Short mmCIF file of C-alpha atoms in Angstrom, two decimals:
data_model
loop_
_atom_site.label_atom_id
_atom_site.label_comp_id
_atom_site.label_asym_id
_atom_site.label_seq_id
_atom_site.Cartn_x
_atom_site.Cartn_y
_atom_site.Cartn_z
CA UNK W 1 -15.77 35.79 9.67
CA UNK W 2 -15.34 36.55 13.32
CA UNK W 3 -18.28 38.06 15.45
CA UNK W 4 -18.01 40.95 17.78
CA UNK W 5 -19.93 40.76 21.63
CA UNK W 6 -22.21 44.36 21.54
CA UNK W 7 -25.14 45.34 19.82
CA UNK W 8 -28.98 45.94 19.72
CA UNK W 9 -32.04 44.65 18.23
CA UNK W 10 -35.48 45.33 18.97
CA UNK W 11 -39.04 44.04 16.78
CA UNK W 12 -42.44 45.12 17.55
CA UNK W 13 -45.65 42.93 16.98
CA UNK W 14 -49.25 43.34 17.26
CA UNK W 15 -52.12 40.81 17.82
CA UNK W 16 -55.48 39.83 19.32
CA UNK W 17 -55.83 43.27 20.82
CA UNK W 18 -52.11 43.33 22.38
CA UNK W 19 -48.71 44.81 20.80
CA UNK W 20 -45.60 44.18 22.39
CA UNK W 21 -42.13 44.63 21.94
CA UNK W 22 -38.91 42.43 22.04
CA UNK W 23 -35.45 44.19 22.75
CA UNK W 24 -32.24 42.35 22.65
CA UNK W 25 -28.78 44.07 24.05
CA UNK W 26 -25.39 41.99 24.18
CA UNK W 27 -22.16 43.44 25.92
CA UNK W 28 -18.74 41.84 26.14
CA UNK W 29 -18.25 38.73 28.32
CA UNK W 30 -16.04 35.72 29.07
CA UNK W 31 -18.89 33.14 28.58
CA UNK W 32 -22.18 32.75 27.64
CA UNK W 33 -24.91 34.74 29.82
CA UNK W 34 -28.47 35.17 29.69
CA UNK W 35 -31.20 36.93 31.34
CA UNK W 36 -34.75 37.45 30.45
CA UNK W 37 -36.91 40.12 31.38
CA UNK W 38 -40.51 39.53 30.79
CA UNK W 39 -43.87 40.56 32.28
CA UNK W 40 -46.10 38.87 34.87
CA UNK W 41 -48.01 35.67 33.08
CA UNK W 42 -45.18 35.72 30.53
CA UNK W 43 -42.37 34.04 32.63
CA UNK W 44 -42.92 30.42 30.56
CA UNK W 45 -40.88 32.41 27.65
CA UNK W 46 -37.41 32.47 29.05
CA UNK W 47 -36.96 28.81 28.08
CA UNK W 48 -37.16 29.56 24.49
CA UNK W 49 -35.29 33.26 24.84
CA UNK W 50 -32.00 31.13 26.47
CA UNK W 51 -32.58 28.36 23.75
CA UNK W 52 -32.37 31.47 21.13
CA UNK W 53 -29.62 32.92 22.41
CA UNK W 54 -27.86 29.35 22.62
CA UNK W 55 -28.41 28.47 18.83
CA UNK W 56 -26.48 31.71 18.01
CA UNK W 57 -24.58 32.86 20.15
CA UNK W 58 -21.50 31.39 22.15
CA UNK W 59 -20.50 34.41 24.32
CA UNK W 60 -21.50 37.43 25.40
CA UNK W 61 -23.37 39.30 28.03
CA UNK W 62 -27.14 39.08 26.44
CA UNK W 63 -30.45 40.64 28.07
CA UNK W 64 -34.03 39.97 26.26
CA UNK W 65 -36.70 41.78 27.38
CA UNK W 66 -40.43 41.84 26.34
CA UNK W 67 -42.94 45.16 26.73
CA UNK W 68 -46.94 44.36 26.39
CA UNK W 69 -49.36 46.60 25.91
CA UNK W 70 -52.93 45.24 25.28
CA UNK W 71 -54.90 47.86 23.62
CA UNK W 72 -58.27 49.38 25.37
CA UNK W 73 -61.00 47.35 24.10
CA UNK W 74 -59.23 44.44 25.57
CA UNK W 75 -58.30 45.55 29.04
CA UNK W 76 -59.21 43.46 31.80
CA UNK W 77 -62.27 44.61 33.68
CA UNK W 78 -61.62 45.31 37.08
CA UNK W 79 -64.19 43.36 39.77
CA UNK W 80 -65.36 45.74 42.91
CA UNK W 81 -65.89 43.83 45.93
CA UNK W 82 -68.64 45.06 47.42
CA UNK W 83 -68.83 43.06 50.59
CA UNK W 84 -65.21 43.41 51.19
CA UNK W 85 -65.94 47.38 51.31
CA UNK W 86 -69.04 47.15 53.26
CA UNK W 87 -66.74 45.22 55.91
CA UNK W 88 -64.11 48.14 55.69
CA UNK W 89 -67.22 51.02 56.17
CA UNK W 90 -68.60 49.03 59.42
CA UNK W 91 -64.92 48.83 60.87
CA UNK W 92 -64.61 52.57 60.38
CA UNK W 93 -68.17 53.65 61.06
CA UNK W 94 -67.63 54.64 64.29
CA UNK W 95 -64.92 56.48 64.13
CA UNK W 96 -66.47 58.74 61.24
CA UNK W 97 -69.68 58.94 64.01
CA UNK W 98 -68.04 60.29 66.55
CA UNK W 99 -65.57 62.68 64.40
CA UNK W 100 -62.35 60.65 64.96
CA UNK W 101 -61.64 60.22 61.16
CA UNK W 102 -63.39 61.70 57.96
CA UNK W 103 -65.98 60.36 55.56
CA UNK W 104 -63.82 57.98 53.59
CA UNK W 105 -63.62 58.21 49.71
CA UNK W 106 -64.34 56.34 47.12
CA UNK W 107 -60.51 56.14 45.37
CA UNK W 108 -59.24 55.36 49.34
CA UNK W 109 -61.82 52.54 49.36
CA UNK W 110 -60.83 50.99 46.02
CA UNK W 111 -57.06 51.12 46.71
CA UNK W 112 -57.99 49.36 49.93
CA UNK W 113 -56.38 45.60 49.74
CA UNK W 114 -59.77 43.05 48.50
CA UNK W 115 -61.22 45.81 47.32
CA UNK W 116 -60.96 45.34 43.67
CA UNK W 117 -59.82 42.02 41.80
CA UNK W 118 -59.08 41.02 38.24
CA UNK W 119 -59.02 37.81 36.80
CA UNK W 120 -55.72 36.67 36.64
CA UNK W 121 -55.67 33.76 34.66
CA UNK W 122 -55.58 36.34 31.76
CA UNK W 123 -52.39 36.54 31.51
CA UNK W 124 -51.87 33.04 30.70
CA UNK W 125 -54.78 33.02 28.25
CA UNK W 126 -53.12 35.82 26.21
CA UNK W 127 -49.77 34.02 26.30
CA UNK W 128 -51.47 30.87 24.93
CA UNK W 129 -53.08 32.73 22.14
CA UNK W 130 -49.83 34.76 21.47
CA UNK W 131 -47.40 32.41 21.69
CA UNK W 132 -46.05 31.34 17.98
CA UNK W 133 -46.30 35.41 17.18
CA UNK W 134 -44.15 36.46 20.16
CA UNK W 135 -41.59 33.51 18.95
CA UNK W 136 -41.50 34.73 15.62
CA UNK W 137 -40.40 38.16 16.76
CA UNK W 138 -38.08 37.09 19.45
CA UNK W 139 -36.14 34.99 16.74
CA UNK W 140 -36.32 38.24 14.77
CA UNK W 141 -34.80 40.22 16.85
CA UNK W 142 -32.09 37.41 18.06
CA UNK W 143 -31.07 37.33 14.01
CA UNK W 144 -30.97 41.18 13.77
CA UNK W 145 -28.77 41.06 17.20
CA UNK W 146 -26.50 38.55 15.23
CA UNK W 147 -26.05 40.78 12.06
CA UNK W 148 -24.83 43.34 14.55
CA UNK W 149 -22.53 41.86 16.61
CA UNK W 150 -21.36 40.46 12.36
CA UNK W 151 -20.89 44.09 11.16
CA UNK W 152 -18.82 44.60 14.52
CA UNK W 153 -16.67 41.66 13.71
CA UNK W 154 -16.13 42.83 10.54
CA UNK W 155 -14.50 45.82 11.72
CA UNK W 156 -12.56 43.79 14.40
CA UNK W 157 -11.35 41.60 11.80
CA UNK W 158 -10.00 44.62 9.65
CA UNK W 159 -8.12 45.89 13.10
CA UNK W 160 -6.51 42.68 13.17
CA UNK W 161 -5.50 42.33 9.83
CA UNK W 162 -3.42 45.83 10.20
CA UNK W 163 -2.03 44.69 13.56
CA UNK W 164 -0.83 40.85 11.71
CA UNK W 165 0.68 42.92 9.14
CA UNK W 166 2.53 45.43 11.68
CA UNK W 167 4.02 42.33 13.65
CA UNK W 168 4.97 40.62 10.10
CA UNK W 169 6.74 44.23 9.47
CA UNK W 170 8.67 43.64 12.38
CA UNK W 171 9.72 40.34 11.85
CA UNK W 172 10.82 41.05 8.51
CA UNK W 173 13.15 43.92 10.04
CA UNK W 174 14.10 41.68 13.07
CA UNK W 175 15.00 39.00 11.17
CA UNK W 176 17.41 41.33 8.45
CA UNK W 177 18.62 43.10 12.17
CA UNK W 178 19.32 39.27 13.64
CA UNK W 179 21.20 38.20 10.14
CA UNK W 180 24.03 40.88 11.20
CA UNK W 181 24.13 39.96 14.84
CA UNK W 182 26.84 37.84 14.73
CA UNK W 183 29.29 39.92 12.74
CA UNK W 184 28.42 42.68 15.29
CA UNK W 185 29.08 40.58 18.35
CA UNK W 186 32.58 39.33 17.07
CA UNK W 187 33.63 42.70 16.39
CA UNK W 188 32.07 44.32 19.99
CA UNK W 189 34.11 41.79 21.91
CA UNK W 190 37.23 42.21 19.91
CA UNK W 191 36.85 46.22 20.52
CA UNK W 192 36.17 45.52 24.67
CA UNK W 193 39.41 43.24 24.82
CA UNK W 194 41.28 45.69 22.77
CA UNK W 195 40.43 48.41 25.14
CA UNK W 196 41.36 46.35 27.90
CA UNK W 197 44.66 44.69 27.38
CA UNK W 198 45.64 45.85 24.26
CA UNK W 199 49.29 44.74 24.35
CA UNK W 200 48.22 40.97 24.67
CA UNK W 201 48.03 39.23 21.65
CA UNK W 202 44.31 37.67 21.15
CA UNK W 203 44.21 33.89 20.24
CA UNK W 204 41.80 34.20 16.62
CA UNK W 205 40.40 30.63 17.31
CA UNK W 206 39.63 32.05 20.95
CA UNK W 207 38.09 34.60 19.53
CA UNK W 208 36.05 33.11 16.77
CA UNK W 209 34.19 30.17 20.12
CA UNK W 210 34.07 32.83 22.55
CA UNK W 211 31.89 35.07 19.30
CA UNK W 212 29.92 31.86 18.52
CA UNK W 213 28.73 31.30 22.12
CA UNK W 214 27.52 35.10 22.06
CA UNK W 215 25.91 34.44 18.89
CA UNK W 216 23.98 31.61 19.75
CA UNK W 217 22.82 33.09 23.23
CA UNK W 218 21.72 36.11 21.10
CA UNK W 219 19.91 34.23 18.22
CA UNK W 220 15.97 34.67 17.84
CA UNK W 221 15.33 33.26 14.66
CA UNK W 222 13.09 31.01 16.98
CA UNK W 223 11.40 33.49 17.79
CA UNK W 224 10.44 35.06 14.82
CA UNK W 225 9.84 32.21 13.27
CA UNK W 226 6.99 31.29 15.79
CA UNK W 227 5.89 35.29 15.81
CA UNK W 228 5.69 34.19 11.55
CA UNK W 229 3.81 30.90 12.46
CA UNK W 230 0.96 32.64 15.03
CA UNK W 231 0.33 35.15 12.20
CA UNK W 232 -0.55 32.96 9.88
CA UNK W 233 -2.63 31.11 12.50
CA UNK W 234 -4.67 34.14 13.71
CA UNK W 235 -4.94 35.58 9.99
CA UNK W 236 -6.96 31.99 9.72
CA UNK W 237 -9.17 32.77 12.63
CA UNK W 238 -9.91 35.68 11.25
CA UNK W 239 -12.04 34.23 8.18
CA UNK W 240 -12.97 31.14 10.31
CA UNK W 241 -17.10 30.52 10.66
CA UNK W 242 -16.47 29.98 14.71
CA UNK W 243 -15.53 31.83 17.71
CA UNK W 244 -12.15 32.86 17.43
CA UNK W 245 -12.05 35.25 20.76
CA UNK W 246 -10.33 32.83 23.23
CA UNK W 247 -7.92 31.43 20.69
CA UNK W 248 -6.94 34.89 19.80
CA UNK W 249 -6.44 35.68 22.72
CA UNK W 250 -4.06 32.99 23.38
CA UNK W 251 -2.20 33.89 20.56
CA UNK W 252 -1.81 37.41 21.60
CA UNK W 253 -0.08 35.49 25.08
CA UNK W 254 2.20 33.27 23.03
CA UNK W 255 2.96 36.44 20.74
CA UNK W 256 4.00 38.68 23.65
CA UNK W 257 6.31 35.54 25.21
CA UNK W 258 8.06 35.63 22.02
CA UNK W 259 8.39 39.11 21.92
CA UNK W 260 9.37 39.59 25.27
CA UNK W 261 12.10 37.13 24.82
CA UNK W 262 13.74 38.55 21.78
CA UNK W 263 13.99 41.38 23.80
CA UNK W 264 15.79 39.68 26.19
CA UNK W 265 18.13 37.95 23.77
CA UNK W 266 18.86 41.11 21.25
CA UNK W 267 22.34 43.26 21.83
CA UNK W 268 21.66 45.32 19.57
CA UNK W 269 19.06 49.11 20.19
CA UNK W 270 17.52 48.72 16.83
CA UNK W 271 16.19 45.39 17.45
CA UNK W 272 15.37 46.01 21.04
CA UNK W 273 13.48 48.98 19.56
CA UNK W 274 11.47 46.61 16.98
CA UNK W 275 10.61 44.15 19.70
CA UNK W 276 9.38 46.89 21.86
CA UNK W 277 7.03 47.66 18.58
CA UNK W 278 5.77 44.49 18.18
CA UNK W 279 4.87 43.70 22.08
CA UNK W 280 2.94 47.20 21.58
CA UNK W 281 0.96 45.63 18.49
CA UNK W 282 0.82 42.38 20.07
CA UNK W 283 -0.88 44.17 23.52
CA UNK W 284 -3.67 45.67 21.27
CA UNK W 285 -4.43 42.62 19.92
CA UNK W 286 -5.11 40.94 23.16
CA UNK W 287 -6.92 44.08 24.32
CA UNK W 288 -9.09 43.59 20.75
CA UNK W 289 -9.59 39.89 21.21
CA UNK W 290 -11.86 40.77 24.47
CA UNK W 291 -14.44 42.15 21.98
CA UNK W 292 -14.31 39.28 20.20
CA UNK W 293 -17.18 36.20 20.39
#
């Protein structure tokens, strides 16, 4: 079954004093592309979300991102450094002496740069502890993104189905519209030399090549016949276990070349008209095949 390109996952977890949260987004795109967005001290996880992503997926437009939140027993605890603001009240002491500036604060001195530290090999210590809970939750959410971008195939895959049987329609007219072509053609040019010389006397063998030639410069059995051959090709994709979305799309190309030249070829409005439908059903399955993984 063919896979769609959008959708949206997200998994929470808790643990040693910290929760976090995984969310997963995928959009349309002509490859493969990932991007991680993860906290300070957590930066070692994008290996494992692009080897995620990789296992599953092969395009798409995919963004992981990870929200921690340790609860309050467990925040750091920040360090004052008390030299570091003694140094900052003797560089200002004499200005405050002789009126130049105000008494400083306490908040001004703390958000003063040295001021306060915290100990920042925490980070790292919390990913250590963390790290085969956050990778159970990121594949979580990766499988969850996968059943959604499924359920989205599934109702690409029934858009396609009515498209393959709107272009089989066709044929199936075309074909009974082609059948009659050459009757039609003998019987045009015999009217058009009629109308212009009708006192000569027309040679019937004459007639009967100069018919055949027309016939054969007008004959798209070919065509349909390839049009019949690409439906039964993308009808496969569609219940294929792979990514179908490039072949499609090639399909939908070959499809519109046939169409385009029975077009060309037909001399007769009705079957113009038909091939006119089916390069209309055969454009909205190239414009559906750009959803498709």
């Amino acid at each position: 079954m063919i896979s769609g390109m959008t959708g949206f996952a997200r998994t929470d977890g808790a643990g040693e004093g910290v929760r976090w949260t995984w969310e997963v987004r995928s959009v349309n795109g002509r490859g493969l592309d990932v991007k991680a967005r993860l906290p300070a001290g957590f930066e070692a996880l994008e290996a494992a979300v692009r080897e995620a992503a990789q296992r599953r997926f092969k395009r798409g437009s995919i963004q992981a991102s990870l929200a921690v939140k340790q609860e309050a027993a467990q925040l750091a605890t920040a360090k004052v450094n008390l030299a570091q603001i003694d140094a900052y009240l003797a560089l200002g002491a004499e200005y405050v002496k002789t009126g130049r500036a105000a008494p400083p604060r306490w908040d001004g001195l703390l958000a003063l740069r040295g001021a306060t530290s915290v100990d920042e090999s925490e980070p790292d210590q919390m990913l250590a502890r963390l790290a085969a809970p956050l990778a159970q939750t990121l594949e979580a959410a990766f499988d969850a993104l996968r059943a959604a971008r499924q359920q989205e195939g599934a109702a690409l895959a029934a858009v396609f189905a009515g498209l393959a049987a709107r272009i089989e329609a066709g044929v199936v007219e075309a074909r009974a519209l082609a059948a009659a072509q050459p009757g039609a053609i003998r019987e045009r040019i015999l009217q058009r030399l009629n109308a212009l010389a009708p006192e000569v006397a027309l040679d019937p063998q004459r007639l009967a090549q100069e018919a055949a030639l027309a016939a054969l410069r007008a004959d798209v059995q070919e065509e349909l016949e390839r049009l019949d051959a690409h439906m039964r090709e993308m009808r496969a994709l569609l219940s294929a276990h792979e990514a179908a979305g490039r072949r499609l799309d090639f399909l939908a190309q070959e499809c519109a070349r046939e169409a385009n030249t029975l077009c060309a070829k037909s001399q007769d409005l009705a079957l113009t008209r038909i091939g006119i439908d089916l390069k209309t059903a055969i454009d909205q399955v190239k414009e559906q095949a750009a959803n498709v993984e």
